[in-house]
PDB file of C-alpha atoms in Angstrom:
ATOM      1  CA  MET A 927     112.714 104.497 155.174  1.00 68.00           C
ATOM      2  CA  GLN A 928     112.830 103.070 151.700  1.00 82.00           C
ATOM      3  CA  GLN A 929     111.243 104.656 148.674  1.00 86.00           C
ATOM      4  CA  ALA A 930     110.171 103.591 145.175  1.00 86.00           C
ATOM      5  CA  THR A 931     110.225 106.332 142.537  1.00 84.00           C
ATOM      6  CA  TRP A 932     109.866 106.818 138.801  1.00 84.00           C
ATOM      7  CA  ASN A 933     112.922 105.653 136.831  1.00 85.00           C
ATOM      8  CA  HIS A 934     114.049 108.563 134.624  1.00 88.00           C
ATOM      9  CA  ALA A 935     116.994 106.693 133.040  1.00 88.00           C
ATOM     10  CA  GLN A 936     114.787 103.828 131.850  1.00 89.00           C
ATOM     11  CA  TYR A 937     112.318 106.311 130.374  1.00 90.00           C
ATOM     12  CA  LEU A 938     115.095 107.995 128.381  1.00 91.00           C
ATOM     13  CA  SER A 939     116.231 104.603 127.119  1.00 92.00           C
ATOM     14  CA  VAL A 940     112.759 103.677 125.837  1.00 91.00           C
ATOM     15  CA  LEU A 941     112.299 107.182 124.423  1.00 92.00           C
ATOM     16  CA  SER A 942     115.587 106.983 122.498  1.00 95.00           C
ATOM     17  CA  TRP A 943     114.532 103.661 120.947  1.00 94.00           C
ATOM     18  CA  THR A 944     111.193 105.250 120.043  1.00 94.00           C
ATOM     19  CA  MET A 945     112.893 108.185 118.319  1.00 96.00           C
ATOM     20  CA  PHE A 946     115.267 105.853 116.451  1.00 95.00           C
ATOM     21  CA  SER A 947     112.305 103.762 115.255  1.00 94.00           C
ATOM     22  CA  ALA A 948     110.416 106.905 114.219  1.00 95.00           C
ATOM     23  CA  ALA A 949     113.407 108.076 112.170  1.00 96.00           C
ATOM     24  CA  ILE A 950     113.609 104.765 110.318  1.00 93.00           C
ATOM     25  CA  THR A 951     109.851 104.709 109.694  1.00 92.00           C
ATOM     26  CA  SER A 952     109.939 108.312 108.463  1.00 93.00           C
ATOM     27  CA  ALA A 953     112.764 107.497 106.057  1.00 89.00           C
ATOM     28  CA  GLN A 954     110.808 104.528 104.711  1.00 87.00           C
ATOM     29  CA  LEU A 955     107.670 106.623 104.242  1.00 87.00           C
ATOM     30  CA  PHE A 956     109.737 109.315 102.508  1.00 87.00           C
ATOM     31  CA  LEU A 957     111.028 106.698 100.047  1.00 82.00           C
ATOM     32  CA  VAL A 958     107.484 105.475  99.388  1.00 82.00           C
ATOM     33  CA  PHE A 959     106.066 108.922  98.641  1.00 83.00           C
ATOM     34  CA  PHE A 960     109.175 110.360  96.963  1.00 81.00           C
ATOM     35  CA  PRO A 961     110.793 107.437  95.149  1.00 77.00           C
ATOM     36  CA  PHE A 962     114.550 107.597  94.785  1.00 74.00           C
ATOM     37  CA  GLY A 963     115.543 105.104  92.143  1.00 75.00           C
ATOM     38  CA  ASN A 964     113.979 101.698  92.634  1.00 75.00           C
ATOM     39  CA  LEU A 965     114.251 101.665  96.429  1.00 70.00           C
ATOM     40  CA  ASP A 966     110.475 101.867  96.936  1.00 67.00           C
ATOM     41  CA  GLU A 967     110.231  98.196  95.888  1.00 71.00           C
ATOM     42  CA  TYR A 968     112.422  97.224  98.844  1.00 74.00           C
ATOM     43  CA  VAL A 969     110.607  99.458 101.313  1.00 76.00           C
ATOM     44  CA  LEU A 970     106.994  98.508 100.568  1.00 80.00           C
ATOM     45  CA  GLY A 971     105.476  95.400 102.079  1.00 82.00           C
ATOM     46  CA  TRP A 972     106.712  93.701 105.223  1.00 82.00           C
ATOM     47  CA  PRO A 973     109.642  96.088 105.984  1.00 85.00           C
ATOM     48  CA  LEU A 974     107.281  99.056 106.165  1.00 86.00           C
ATOM     49  CA  GLY A 975     104.689  97.037 108.094  1.00 88.00           C
ATOM     50  CA  LEU A 976     107.307  95.827 110.572  1.00 90.00           C
ATOM     51  CA  SER A 977     108.649  99.346 111.027  1.00 91.00           C
ATOM     52  CA  LEU A 978     105.178 100.818 111.606  1.00 92.00           C
ATOM     53  CA  THR A 979     104.325  98.053 114.107  1.00 94.00           C
ATOM     54  CA  ALA A 980     107.579  98.482 116.040  1.00 94.00           C
ATOM     55  CA  ASN A 981     107.100 102.236 116.092  1.00 94.00           C
ATOM     56  CA  ALA A 982     103.518 101.929 117.396  1.00 95.00           C
ATOM     57  CA  ILE A 983     104.610  99.520 120.157  1.00 94.00           C
ATOM     58  CA  LEU A 984     107.452 101.793 121.231  1.00 93.00           C
ATOM     59  CA  VAL A 985     105.243 104.911 121.244  1.00 93.00           C
ATOM     60  CA  ILE A 986     102.718 103.116 123.487  1.00 92.00           C
ATOM     61  CA  ALA A 987     105.504 101.850 125.772  1.00 90.00           C
ATOM     62  CA  SER A 988     107.081 105.292 126.120  1.00 90.00           C
ATOM     63  CA  THR A 989     103.661 106.812 126.877  1.00 88.00           C
ATOM     64  CA  LEU A 990     102.983 104.227 129.582  1.00 84.00           C
ATOM     65  CA  ASP A 991     106.535 104.628 130.797  1.00 84.00           C
ATOM     66  CA  ARG A 992     106.017 108.338 131.492  1.00 84.00           C
ATOM     67  CA  ARG A 993     102.562 108.018 133.033  1.00 81.00           C
ATOM     68  CA  ASP A 994     103.589 107.866 136.698  1.00 83.00           C
ATOM     69  CA  GLN A 995     106.511 110.289 136.723  1.00 85.00           C
ATOM     70  CA  HIS A 996     105.120 112.209 139.723  1.00 86.00           C
ATOM     71  CA  VAL A 997     104.317 109.136 141.872  1.00 87.00           C
ATOM     72  CA  ARG A 998     106.355 108.152 144.917  1.00 87.00           C
ATOM     73  CA  VAL A 999     105.819 105.142 147.212  1.00 89.00           C
ATOM     74  CA  SER A1000     107.513 105.231 150.626  1.00 89.00           C
ATOM     75  CA  LEU A1001     107.699 102.732 153.456  1.00 88.00           C
ATOM     76  CA  THR A1002     106.907 104.309 156.827  1.00 87.00           C
ATOM     77  CA  ASP A1003     106.413 102.957 160.329  1.00 84.00           C
ATOM     78  CA  LYS A1004     102.636 103.296 159.977  1.00 84.00           C
ATOM     79  CA  GLY A1005     102.354 101.691 156.520  1.00 86.00           C
ATOM     80  CA  ILE A1006     103.038 102.542 152.889  1.00 88.00           C
ATOM     81  CA  GLN A1007     102.730 106.181 151.835  1.00 89.00           C
ATOM     82  CA  TYR A1008     101.467 106.611 148.248  1.00 89.00           C
ATOM     83  CA  ASP A1009     101.992 110.133 146.863  1.00 88.00           C
ATOM     84  CA  ASP A1010     100.915 111.323 143.410  1.00 85.00           C
ATOM     85  CA  GLU A1011     101.974 114.930 142.823  1.00 86.00           C
ATOM     86  CA  SER A1012     100.759 115.379 139.230  1.00 81.00           C
ATOM     87  CA  GLU A1013      98.960 118.621 138.403  1.00 81.00           C
ATOM     88  CA  SER A1014      95.518 117.255 137.648  1.00 80.00           C
ATOM     89  CA  TYR A1015      95.521 114.368 140.112  1.00 80.00           C
ATOM     90  CA  ARG A1016      96.874 115.003 143.588  1.00 84.00           C
ATOM     91  CA  ARG A1017      96.652 112.002 145.861  1.00 82.00           C
ATOM     92  CA  ASN A1018      98.375 111.349 149.181  1.00 84.00           C
ATOM     93  CA  GLU A1019      97.298 108.195 150.968  1.00 84.00           C
ATOM     94  CA  LEU A1020      98.639 106.134 153.819  1.00 87.00           C
ATOM     95  CA  LEU A1021      98.072 102.433 153.126  1.00 87.00           C
ATOM     96  CA  ARG A1022      98.101 100.486 156.373  1.00 86.00           C
ATOM     97  CA  GLY A1023      99.662  97.034 156.382  1.00 82.00           C
ATOM     98  CA  SER A1024      96.417  95.411 157.542  1.00 84.00           C
ATOM     99  CA  GLU A1025      94.548  96.873 154.524  1.00 86.00           C
ATOM    100  CA  ILE A1026      96.997  95.599 151.886  1.00 86.00           C
ATOM    101  CA  LYS A1027      96.319  92.270 150.229  1.00 88.00           C
ATOM    102  CA  LYS A1028      99.660  91.993 148.404  1.00 87.00           C
ATOM    103  CA  ILE A1029     102.442  93.998 146.867  1.00 88.00           C
ATOM    104  CA  ARG A1030     104.334  92.788 143.807  1.00 88.00           C
ATOM    105  CA  ILE A1031     106.550  93.737 140.907  1.00 89.00           C
ATOM    106  CA  ARG A1032     105.358  93.082 137.361  1.00 89.00           C
ATOM    107  CA  ARG A1033     108.005  93.076 134.651  1.00 88.00           C
ATOM    108  CA  ASN A1034     107.524  93.709 130.964  1.00 84.00           C
ATOM    109  CA  PRO A1035     110.163  94.019 128.243  1.00 86.00           C
ATOM    110  CA  PHE A1036     110.596  97.752 128.831  1.00 87.00           C
ATOM    111  CA  PHE A1037     110.294  98.439 132.582  1.00 88.00           C
ATOM    112  CA  LYS A1038     109.129  97.201 135.996  1.00 88.00           C
ATOM    113  CA  SER A1039     105.839  98.199 137.617  1.00 88.00           C
ATOM    114  CA  LEU A1040     104.986  98.184 141.323  1.00 88.00           C
ATOM    115  CA  MET A1041     101.433  97.035 142.118  1.00 90.00           C
ATOM    116  CA  ILE A1042      99.742  97.270 145.513  1.00 89.00           C
ATOM    117  CA  ASP A1043      96.453  95.360 145.803  1.00 88.00           C
ATOM    118  CA  MET A1044      94.104  96.331 148.618  1.00 88.00           C
ATOM    119  CA  LYS A1045      91.833  93.910 150.492  1.00 85.00           C
ATOM    120  CA  GLU A1046      88.657  95.966 150.303  1.00 83.00           C
ATOM    121  CA  ASP A1047      86.914  97.616 147.339  1.00 80.00           C
ATOM    122  CA  ASN A1048      89.157  95.768 144.851  1.00 81.00           C
ATOM    123  CA  GLN A1049      91.399  98.856 144.707  1.00 86.00           C
ATOM    124  CA  ARG A1050      94.903  98.859 143.173  1.00 87.00           C
ATOM    125  CA  PHE A1051      97.717 101.386 143.507  1.00 87.00           C
ATOM    126  CA  PHE A1052     100.202 101.411 140.662  1.00 85.00           C
ATOM    127  CA  LEU A1053     103.643 102.820 139.883  1.00 87.00           C
ATOM    128  CA  SER A1054     104.843 102.056 136.368  1.00 87.00           C
ATOM    129  CA  ASN A1055     108.533 102.315 135.453  1.00 86.00           C
ATOM    130  CA  THR A1056     109.648 102.002 139.046  1.00 87.00           C
ATOM    131  CA  SER A1057     113.106 102.364 140.490  1.00 86.00           C
ATOM    132  CA  LEU A1058     113.493 100.619 143.827  1.00 84.00           C
ATOM    133  CA  THR A1059     116.152  99.034 145.988  1.00 82.00           C
ATOM    134  CA  GLU A1060     116.685  95.291 146.190  1.00 79.00           C
ATOM    135  CA  ASN A1061     115.169  94.854 149.628  1.00 86.00           C
ATOM    136  CA  PHE A1062     112.212  97.239 149.157  1.00 86.00           C
ATOM    137  CA  LEU A1063     109.826  94.374 148.402  1.00 85.00           C
ATOM    138  CA  ALA A1064     111.065  92.294 151.367  1.00 84.00           C
ATOM    139  CA  GLU A1065     110.590  95.216 153.771  1.00 86.00           C
ATOM    140  CA  ALA A1066     107.164  96.000 152.315  1.00 86.00           C
ATOM    141  CA  ASN A1067     106.038  92.381 152.732  1.00 84.00           C
ATOM    142  CA  ALA A1068     107.347  92.385 156.317  1.00 84.00           C
ATOM    143  CA  LEU A1069     105.347  95.567 156.949  1.00 83.00           C
ATOM    144  CA  ILE A1070     102.226  93.945 155.460  1.00 83.00           C
ATOM    145  CA  ASN A1071     102.685  90.765 157.525  1.00 82.00           C
ATOM    146  CA  GLN A1072     103.236  92.830 160.670  1.00 79.00           C
ATOM    147  CA  GLY A1073     100.066  94.809 159.935  1.00 66.00           C
ATOM    148  CA  ALA A1074      98.071  91.645 159.282  1.00 60.00           C
ATOM    149  CA  SER A1075      99.146  90.136 162.618  1.00 65.00           C
ATOM    150  CA  ASN A1076      98.232  93.353 164.487  1.00 64.00           C
ATOM    151  CA  ALA A1077      94.825  93.709 162.806  1.00 57.00           C
ATOM    152  CA  PRO A1078      91.803  93.032 165.016  1.00 55.00           C
ATOM    153  CA  GLN A1079      90.318  89.623 164.316  1.00 52.00           C
ATOM    154  CA  PRO A1080      86.528  89.444 163.923  1.00 52.00           C
ATOM    155  CA  SER A1081      84.962  87.441 166.706  1.00 48.00           C
ATOM    156  CA  LEU A1082      82.548  84.672 165.876  1.00 47.00           C
ATOM    157  CA  GLN A1083      79.458  84.409 168.008  1.00 50.00           C
ATOM    158  CA  LYS A1084      76.992  81.531 168.129  1.00 50.00           C
ATOM    159  CA  ALA A1085      73.388  82.453 167.918  1.00 45.00           C
TER     160      ALA A1085
END
């Protein structure tokens, strides 16, 4: 069956941009604290502020990007298998199609995230920086629809 995993290549891309931004910010801070000619006039103000802001955004993005590196989501005949193999948080759960409210992909400028919303307890399973095939979402939705049609319907009784 199909599987969604953590995207290592995308993480390295975001991390390389983060390191590049950190190098530029470090060079600007070096010129502020150790002036070399009159370059500190060009570095202070909005260039330094822009560099610090971009660096902070990229550090946060690369941290979020790496968060789910041990998570794997697999489609099985019984439902969706969610496995988290990280050291401090081991979780292996089978999510049945009848229990899933919806599954979707959320995109941001840096990576895609897979979100699985459950019907009960307002629970959400998440895989940030996901790598998945083109028809993963279609097969997952078919599995959810199949599970919803096979779920027992509550009977209404008149009192």
